[in-house]
PDB file of C-alpha atoms in Angstrom:
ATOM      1  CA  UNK A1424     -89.855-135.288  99.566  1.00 83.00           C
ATOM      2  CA  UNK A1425     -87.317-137.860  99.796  1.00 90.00           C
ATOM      3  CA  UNK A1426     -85.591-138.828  96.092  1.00 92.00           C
ATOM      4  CA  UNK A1427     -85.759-142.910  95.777  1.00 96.00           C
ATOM      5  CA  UNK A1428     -84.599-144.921  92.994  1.00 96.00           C
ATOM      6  CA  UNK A1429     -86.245-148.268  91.936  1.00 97.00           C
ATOM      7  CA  UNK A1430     -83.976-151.312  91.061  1.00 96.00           C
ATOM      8  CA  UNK A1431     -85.361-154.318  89.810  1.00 95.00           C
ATOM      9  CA  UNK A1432     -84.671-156.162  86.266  1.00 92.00           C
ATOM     10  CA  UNK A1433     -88.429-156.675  85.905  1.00 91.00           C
ATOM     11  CA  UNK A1434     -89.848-154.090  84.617  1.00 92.00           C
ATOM     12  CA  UNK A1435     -93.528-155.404  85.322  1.00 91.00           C
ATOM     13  CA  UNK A1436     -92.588-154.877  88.856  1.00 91.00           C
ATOM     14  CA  UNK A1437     -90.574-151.582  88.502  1.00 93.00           C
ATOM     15  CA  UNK A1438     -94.030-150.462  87.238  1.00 94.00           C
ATOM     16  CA  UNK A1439     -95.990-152.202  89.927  1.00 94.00           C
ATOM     17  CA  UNK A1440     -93.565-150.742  92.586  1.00 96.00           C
ATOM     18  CA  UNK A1441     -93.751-146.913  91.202  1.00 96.00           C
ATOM     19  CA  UNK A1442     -97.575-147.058  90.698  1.00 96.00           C
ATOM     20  CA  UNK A1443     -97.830-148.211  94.582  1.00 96.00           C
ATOM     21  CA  UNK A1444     -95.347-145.587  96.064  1.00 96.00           C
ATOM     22  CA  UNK A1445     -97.260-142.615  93.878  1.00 95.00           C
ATOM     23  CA  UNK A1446    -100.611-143.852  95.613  1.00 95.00           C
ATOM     24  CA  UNK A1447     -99.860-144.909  98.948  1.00 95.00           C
ATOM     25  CA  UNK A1448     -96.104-143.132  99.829  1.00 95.00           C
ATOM     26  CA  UNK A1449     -96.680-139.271  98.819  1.00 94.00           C
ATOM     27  CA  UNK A1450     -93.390-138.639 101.194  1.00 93.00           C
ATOM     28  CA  UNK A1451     -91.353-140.090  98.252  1.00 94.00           C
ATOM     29  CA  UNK A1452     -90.826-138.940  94.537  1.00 94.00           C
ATOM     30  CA  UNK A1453     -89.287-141.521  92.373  1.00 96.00           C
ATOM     31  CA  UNK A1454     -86.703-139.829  90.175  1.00 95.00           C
ATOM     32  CA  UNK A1455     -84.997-143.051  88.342  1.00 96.00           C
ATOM     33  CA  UNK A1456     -86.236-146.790  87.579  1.00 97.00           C
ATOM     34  CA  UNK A1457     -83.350-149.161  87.125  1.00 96.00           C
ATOM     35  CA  UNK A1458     -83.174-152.767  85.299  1.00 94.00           C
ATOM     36  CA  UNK A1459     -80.035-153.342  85.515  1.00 93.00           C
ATOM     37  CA  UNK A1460     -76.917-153.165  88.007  1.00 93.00           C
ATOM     38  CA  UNK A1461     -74.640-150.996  86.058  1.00 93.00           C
ATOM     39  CA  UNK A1462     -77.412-148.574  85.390  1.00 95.00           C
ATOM     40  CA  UNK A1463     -78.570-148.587  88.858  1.00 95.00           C
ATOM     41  CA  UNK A1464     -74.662-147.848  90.196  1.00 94.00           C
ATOM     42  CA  UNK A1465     -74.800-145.115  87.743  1.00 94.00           C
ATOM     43  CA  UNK A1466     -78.043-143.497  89.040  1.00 94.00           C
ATOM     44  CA  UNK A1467     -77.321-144.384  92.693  1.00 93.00           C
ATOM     45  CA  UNK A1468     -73.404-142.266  92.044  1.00 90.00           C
ATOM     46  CA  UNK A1469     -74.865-139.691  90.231  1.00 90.00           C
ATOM     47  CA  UNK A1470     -78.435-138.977  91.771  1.00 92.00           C
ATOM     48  CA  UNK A1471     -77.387-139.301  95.534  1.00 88.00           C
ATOM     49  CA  UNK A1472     -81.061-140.456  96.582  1.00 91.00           C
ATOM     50  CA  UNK A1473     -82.305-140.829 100.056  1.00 89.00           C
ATOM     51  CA  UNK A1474     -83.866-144.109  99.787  1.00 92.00           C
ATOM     52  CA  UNK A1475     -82.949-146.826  97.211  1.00 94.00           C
ATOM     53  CA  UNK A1476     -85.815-150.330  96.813  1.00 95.00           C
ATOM     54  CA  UNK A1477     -83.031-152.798  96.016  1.00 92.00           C
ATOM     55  CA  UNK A1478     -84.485-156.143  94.207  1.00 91.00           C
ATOM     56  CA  UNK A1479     -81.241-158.821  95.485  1.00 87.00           C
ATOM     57  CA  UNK A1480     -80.956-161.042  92.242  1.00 86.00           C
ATOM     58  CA  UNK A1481     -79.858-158.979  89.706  1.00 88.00           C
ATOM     59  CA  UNK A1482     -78.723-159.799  86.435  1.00 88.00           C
ATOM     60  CA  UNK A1483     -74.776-161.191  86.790  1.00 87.00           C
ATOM     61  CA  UNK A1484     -74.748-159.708  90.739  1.00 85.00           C
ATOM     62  CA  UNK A1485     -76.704-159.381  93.842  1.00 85.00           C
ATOM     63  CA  UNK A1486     -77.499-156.754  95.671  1.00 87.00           C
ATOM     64  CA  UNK A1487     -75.096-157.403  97.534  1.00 85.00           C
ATOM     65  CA  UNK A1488     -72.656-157.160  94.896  1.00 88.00           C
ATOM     66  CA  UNK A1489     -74.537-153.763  93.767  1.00 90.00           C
ATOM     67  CA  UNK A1490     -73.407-152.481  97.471  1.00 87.00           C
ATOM     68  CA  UNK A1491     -69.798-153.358  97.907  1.00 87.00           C
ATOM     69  CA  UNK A1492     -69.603-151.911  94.304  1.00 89.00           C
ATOM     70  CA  UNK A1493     -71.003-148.404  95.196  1.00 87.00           C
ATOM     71  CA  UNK A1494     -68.678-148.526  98.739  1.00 80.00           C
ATOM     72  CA  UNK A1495     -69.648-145.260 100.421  1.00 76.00           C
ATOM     73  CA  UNK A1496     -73.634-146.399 101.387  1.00 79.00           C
ATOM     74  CA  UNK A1497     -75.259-143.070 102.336  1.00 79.00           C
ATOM     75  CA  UNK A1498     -78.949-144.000 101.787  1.00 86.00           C
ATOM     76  CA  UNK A1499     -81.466-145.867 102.907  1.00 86.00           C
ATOM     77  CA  UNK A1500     -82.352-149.778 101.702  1.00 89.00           C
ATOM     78  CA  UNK A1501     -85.320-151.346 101.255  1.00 91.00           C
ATOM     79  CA  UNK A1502     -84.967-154.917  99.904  1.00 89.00           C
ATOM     80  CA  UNK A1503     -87.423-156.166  97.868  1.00 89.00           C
ATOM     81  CA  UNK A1504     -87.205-160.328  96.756  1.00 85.00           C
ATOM     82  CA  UNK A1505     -89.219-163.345  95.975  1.00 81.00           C
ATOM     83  CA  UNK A1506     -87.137-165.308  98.322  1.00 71.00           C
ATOM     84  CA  UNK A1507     -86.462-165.013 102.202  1.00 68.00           C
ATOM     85  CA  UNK A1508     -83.338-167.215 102.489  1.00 63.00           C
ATOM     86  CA  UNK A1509     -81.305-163.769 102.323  1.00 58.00           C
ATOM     87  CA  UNK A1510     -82.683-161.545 105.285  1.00 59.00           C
ATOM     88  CA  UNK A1511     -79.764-162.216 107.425  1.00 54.00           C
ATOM     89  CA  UNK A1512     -77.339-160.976 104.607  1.00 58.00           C
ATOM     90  CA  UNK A1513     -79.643-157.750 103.962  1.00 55.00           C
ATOM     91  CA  UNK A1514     -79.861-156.445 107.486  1.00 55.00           C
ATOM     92  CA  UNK A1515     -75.612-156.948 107.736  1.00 53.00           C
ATOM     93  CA  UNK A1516     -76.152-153.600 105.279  1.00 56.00           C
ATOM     94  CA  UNK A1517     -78.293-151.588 107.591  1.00 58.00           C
ATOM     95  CA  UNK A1518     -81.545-152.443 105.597  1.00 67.00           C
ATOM     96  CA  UNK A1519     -84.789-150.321 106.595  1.00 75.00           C
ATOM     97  CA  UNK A1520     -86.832-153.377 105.681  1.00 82.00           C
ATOM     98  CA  UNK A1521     -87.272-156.114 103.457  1.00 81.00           C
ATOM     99  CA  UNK A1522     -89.990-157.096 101.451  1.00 88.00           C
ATOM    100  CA  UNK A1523     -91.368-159.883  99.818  1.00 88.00           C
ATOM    101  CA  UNK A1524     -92.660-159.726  96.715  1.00 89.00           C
ATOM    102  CA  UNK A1525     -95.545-159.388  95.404  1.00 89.00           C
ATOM    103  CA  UNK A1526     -95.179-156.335  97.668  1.00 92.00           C
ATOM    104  CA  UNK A1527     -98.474-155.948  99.764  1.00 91.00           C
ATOM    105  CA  UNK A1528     -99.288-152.221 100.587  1.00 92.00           C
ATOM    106  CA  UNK A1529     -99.541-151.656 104.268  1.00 93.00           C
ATOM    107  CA  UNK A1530     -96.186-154.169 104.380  1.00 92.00           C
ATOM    108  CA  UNK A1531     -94.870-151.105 101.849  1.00 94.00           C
ATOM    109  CA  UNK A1532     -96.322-148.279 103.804  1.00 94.00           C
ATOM    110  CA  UNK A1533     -95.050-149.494 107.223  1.00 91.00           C
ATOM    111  CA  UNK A1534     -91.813-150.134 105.593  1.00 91.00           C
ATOM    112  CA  UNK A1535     -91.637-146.533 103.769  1.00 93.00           C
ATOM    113  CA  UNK A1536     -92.419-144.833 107.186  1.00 90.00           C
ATOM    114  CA  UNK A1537     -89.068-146.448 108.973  1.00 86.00           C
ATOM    115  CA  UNK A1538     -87.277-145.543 105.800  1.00 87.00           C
ATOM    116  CA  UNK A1539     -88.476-141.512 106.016  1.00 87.00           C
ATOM    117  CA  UNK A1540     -87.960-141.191 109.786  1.00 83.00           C
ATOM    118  CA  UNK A1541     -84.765-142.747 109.392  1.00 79.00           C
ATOM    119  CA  UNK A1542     -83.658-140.314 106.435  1.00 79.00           C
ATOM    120  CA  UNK A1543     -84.828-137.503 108.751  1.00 74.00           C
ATOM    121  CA  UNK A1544     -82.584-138.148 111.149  1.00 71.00           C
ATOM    122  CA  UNK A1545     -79.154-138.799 109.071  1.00 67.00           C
ATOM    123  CA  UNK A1546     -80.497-135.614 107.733  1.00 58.00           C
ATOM    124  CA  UNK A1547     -80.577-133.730 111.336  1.00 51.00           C
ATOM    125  CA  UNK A1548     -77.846-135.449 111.761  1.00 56.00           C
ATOM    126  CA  UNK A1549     -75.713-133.661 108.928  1.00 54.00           C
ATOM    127  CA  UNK A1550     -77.328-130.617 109.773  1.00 50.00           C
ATOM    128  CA  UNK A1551     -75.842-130.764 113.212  1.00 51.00           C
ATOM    129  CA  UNK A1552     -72.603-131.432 111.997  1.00 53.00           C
ATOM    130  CA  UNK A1553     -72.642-128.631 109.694  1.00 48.00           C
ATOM    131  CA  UNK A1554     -73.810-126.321 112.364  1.00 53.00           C
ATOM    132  CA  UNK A1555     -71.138-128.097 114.891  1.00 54.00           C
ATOM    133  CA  UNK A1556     -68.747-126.699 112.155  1.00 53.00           C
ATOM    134  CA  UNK A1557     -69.792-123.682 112.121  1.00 52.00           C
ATOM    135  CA  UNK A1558     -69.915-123.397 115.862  1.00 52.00           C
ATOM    136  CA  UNK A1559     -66.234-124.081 115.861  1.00 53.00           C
ATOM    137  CA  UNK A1560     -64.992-121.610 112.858  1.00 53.00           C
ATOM    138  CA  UNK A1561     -66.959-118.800 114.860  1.00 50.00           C
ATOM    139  CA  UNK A1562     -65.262-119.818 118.520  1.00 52.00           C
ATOM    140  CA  UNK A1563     -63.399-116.899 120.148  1.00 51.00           C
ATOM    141  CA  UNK A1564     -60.051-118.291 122.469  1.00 56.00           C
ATOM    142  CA  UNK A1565     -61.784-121.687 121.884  1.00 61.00           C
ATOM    143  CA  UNK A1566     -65.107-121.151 123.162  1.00 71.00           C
ATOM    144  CA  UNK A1567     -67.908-121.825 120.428  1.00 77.00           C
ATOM    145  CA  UNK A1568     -70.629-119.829 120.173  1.00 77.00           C
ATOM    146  CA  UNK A1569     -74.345-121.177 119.966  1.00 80.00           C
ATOM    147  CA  UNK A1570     -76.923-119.652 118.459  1.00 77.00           C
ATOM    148  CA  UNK A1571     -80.142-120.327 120.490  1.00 81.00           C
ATOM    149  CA  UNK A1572     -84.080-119.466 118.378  1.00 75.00           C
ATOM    150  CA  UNK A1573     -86.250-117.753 121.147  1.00 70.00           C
ATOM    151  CA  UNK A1574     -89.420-116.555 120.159  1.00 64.00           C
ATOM    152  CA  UNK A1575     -88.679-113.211 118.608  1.00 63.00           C
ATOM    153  CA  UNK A1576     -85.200-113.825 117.423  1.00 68.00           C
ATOM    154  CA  UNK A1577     -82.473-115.230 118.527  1.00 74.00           C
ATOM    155  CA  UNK A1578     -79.364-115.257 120.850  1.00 81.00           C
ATOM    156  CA  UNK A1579     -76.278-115.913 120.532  1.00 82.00           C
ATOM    157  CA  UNK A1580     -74.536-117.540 123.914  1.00 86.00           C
ATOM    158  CA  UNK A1581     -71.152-118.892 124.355  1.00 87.00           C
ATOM    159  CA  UNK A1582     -71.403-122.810 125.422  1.00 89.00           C
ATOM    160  CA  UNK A1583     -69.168-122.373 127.744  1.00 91.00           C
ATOM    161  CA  UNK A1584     -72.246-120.502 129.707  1.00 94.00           C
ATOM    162  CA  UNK A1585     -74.240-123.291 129.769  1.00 95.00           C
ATOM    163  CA  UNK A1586     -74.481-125.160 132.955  1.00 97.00           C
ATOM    164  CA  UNK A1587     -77.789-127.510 132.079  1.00 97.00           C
ATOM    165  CA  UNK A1588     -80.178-127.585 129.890  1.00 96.00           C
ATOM    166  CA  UNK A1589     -83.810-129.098 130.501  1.00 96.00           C
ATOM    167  CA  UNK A1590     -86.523-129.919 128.843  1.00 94.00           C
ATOM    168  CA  UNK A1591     -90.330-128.247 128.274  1.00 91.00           C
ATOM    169  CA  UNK A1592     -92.062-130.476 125.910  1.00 87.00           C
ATOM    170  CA  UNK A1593     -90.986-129.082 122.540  1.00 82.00           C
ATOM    171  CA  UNK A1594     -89.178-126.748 124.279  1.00 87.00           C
ATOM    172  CA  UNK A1595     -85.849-126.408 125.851  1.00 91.00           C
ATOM    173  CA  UNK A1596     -84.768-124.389 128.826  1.00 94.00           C
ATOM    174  CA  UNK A1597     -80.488-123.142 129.253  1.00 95.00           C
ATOM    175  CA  UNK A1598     -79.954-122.475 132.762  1.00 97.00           C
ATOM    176  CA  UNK A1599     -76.704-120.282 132.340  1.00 96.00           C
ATOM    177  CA  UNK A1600     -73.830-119.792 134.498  1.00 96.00           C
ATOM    178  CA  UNK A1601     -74.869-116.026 135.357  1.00 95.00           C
ATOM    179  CA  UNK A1602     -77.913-116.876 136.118  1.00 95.00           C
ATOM    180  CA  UNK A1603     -79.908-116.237 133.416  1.00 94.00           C
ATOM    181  CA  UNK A1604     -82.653-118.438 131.961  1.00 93.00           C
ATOM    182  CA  UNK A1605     -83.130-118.903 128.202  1.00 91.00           C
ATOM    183  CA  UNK A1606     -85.733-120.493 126.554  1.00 91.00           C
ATOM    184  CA  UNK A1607     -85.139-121.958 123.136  1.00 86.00           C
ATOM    185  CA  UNK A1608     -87.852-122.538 120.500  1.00 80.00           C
ATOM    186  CA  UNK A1609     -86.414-126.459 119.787  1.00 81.00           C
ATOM    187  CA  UNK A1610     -86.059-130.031 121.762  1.00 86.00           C
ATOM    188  CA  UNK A1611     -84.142-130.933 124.367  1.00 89.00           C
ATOM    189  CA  UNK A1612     -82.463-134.047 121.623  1.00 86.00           C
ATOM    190  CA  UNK A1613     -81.237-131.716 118.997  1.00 82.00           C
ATOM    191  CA  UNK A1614     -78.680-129.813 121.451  1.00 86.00           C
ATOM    192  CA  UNK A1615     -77.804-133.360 123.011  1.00 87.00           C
ATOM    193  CA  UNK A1616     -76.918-134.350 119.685  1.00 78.00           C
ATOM    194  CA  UNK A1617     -75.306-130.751 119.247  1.00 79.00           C
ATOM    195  CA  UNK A1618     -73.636-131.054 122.095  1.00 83.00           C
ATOM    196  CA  UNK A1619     -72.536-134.336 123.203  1.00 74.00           C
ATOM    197  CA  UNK A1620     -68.664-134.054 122.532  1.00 71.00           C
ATOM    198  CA  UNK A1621     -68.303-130.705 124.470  1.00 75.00           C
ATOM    199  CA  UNK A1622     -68.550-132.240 127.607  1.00 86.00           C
ATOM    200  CA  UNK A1623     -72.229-132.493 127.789  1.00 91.00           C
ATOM    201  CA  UNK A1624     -74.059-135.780 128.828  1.00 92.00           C
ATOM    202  CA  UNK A1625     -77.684-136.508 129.154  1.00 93.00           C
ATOM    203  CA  UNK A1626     -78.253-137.738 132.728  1.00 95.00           C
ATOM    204  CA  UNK A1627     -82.367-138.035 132.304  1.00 95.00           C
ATOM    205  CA  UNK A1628     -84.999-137.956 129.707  1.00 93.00           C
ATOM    206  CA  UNK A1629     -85.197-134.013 130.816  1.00 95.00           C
ATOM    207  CA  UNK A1630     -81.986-133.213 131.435  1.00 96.00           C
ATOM    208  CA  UNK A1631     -78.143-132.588 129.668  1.00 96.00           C
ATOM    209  CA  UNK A1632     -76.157-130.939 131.887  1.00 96.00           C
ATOM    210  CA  UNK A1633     -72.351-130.028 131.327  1.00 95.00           C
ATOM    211  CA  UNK A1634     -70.075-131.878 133.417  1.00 94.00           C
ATOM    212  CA  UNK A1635     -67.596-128.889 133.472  1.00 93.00           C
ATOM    213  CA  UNK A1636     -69.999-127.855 136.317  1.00 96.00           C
ATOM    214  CA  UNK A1637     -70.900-131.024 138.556  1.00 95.00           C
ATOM    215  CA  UNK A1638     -69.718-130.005 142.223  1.00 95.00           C
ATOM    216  CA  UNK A1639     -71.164-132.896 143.721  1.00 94.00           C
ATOM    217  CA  UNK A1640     -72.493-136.498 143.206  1.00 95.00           C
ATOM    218  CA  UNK A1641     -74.616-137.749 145.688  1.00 95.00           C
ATOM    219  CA  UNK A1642     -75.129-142.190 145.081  1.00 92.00           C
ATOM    220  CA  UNK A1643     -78.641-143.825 145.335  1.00 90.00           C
ATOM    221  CA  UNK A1644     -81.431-145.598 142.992  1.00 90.00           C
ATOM    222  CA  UNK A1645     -79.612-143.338 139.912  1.00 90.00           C
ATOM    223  CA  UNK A1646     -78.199-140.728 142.288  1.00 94.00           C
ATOM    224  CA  UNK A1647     -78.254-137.028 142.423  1.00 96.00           C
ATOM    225  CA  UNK A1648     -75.781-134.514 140.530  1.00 96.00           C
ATOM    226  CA  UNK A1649     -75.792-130.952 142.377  1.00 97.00           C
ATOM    227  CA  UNK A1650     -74.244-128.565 139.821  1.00 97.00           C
ATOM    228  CA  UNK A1651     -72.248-125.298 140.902  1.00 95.00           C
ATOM    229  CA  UNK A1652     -75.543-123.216 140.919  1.00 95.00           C
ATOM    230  CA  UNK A1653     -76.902-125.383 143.278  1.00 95.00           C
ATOM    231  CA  UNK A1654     -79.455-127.142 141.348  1.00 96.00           C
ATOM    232  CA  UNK A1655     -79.892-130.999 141.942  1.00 97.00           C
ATOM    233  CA  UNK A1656     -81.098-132.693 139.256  1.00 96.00           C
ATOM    234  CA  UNK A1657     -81.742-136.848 139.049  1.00 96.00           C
ATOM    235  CA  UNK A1658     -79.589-138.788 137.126  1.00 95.00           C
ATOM    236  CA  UNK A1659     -81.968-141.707 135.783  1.00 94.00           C
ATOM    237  CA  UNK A1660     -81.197-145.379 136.273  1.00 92.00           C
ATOM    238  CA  UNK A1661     -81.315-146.353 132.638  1.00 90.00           C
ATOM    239  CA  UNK A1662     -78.441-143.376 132.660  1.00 92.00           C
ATOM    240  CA  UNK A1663     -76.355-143.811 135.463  1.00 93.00           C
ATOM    241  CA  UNK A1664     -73.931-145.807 134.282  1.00 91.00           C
ATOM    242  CA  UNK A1665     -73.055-144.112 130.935  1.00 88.00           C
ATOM    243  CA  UNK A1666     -72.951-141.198 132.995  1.00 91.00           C
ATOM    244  CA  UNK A1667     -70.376-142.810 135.850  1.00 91.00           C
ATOM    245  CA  UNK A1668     -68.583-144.421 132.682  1.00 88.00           C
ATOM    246  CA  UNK A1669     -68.033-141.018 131.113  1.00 86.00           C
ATOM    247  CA  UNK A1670     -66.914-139.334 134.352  1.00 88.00           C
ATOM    248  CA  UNK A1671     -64.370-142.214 134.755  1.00 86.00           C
ATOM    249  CA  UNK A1672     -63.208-141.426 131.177  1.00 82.00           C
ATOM    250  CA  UNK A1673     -63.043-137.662 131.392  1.00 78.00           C
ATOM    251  CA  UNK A1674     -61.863-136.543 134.705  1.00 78.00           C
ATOM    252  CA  UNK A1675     -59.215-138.626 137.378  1.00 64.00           C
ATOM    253  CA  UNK A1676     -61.345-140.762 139.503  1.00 54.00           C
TER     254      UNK A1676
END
C-alpha cells in the first residue's frame, strides 16, 4: 500500500477524490486530507507519503509554491486543477500526471498506475542502495561481497568473480571466473542497477558483463565482445555506443 495525501482547499472535492481512490485505487491508502498549504507542508514533512494529489491554486500559494517550500521532493505528484494553462510548469517538477478536474475515473486509474510503478521503483531503487552499502561495509581488501538467492538458499560470491551475467526470463544466470555457473532466483535489471558503478555495463537486453574481463572487441552491426573465458556475447545496436563511450571513459583508448 502506498501512503498518499490529498491537497485541495475544497473539501467537496477532497471528499470526491478519497471516495474515488477507496473504490477504484485499492494500491493506495489515504492517510491525511489537506485544505490548506501550511497544513499540507506539515503532513507532507511529517508523514513522508509516497504519492501526494496536489490541487495548484491554493489558498495564498500554488503548488508550486507548496513545492519549493517543502525543498527535498521525495514523492510522487499527481496534479489535479480546473485549468490546463499550467501543465508545462507541473511536469518541470517530475509530475506522474495531471488531471483535470472533475476527475474522471479511468483518467484517475491510468494516472494512479504510473504513480505506483513509479514509487516501486524509487523504492528498488533505495533498496539497492542500501544493499550497495552493505555490499561495501562487508568488502574484504576491497572486494564486495554479493549475496546471490538460489533456490534453496543462498550464496555468497565476491563480485570480483563475476565475469557476465545473463538473463533467463525472471531469472538470472553468473557465469563466474572459475567456471562455475550460478543461477539466481531474481532479474537480470536488479543486479544492473546493483551493479552498474563496479565496472559493469549492460551490452544487450540479456546481457551485463564486467568490463574488467573484455579480452577482445570485435566491430560490426553492434559488434562482438569475447570475454577472458571465451564467451562471445553481442553487444546490441541500441547499446553500442554507451558501451564504446564507457570504454573510452574507463580504460586508455
Amino acid at each position: 500500500m502506498i501512503t498518499t495525501i490529498l491537497v485541495d482547499d475544497e473539501l467537496r472535492l477532497l471528499s470526491s477524490l478519497s471516495n474515488m481512490i477507496e473504490l477504484y485505487c485499492p494500491q493506495l491508502t489515504v492517510t491525511a486530507m489537506c485544505d490548506n498549504p501550511a497544513t499540507a507542508i506539515d503532513k507532507i514533512k511529517t508523514m513522508q507519503p509516497g504519492l501526494v494529489f496536489l490541487d495548484i491554486s491554493l489558498p495564498g500559494k500554488t503548488a508550486f509554491d507548496l513545492l519549493r517550500e517543502i525543498g527535498d521532493i521525495n514523492f510522487a505528484i499527481i496534479f489535479v486543477t480546473a485549468h490546463n494553462n499550467y501543465m508545462e510548469q507541473a511536469f518541470k517538477f517530475s509530475a506522474i500526471d495531471y488531471l483535470l478536474k472533475p476527475v474522471d475515473e479511468e483518467d484517475l486509474v491510468k494516472a494512479v498506475h504510473r504513480a505506483v510503478k513509479r514509487v516501486e521503483e524509487q523504492s528498488f531503487r533505495n533498496s539497492m542502495a542500501s544493499l550497495l552499502h552493505n555490499m561495501q561495509k562487508h568488502s574484504i581488501d576491497g572486494d564486495p561481497k554479493l549475496c546471490i538467492p538460489i533456490l534453496n538458499g543462498f550464496e555468497m560470491i565476491s563480485v570480483s568473480e563475476i565475469v557476465f551475467c545473463e538473463a533467463d526470463g525472471a531469472y538470472t544466470n553468473f557465469h563466474l571466473t572459475s567456471g562455475k555457473k550460478l543461477c539466481a532466483s531474481r532479474p537480470l535489471l536488479d543486479y544492473e542497477l546493483l551493479l552498474q558503478d563496479k565496472m559493469f555495463t549492460r551490452i544487450h537486453k540479456s546481457y551485463l558483463i564486467n568490463t574488467r574481463y573484455i579480452k577482445k572487441y570485435i566491430k560490426g552491426e553492434g559488434g562482438t565482445v569475447v570475454m577472458n573465458n571465451g564467451s562471445e556475447i553481442s553487444v546490441s545496436r541500441r547499446k553500442k555506443e554507451l558501451f564504446l563511450e564507457m570504454i573510452r571513459e574507463n580504460f586508455h583508448h
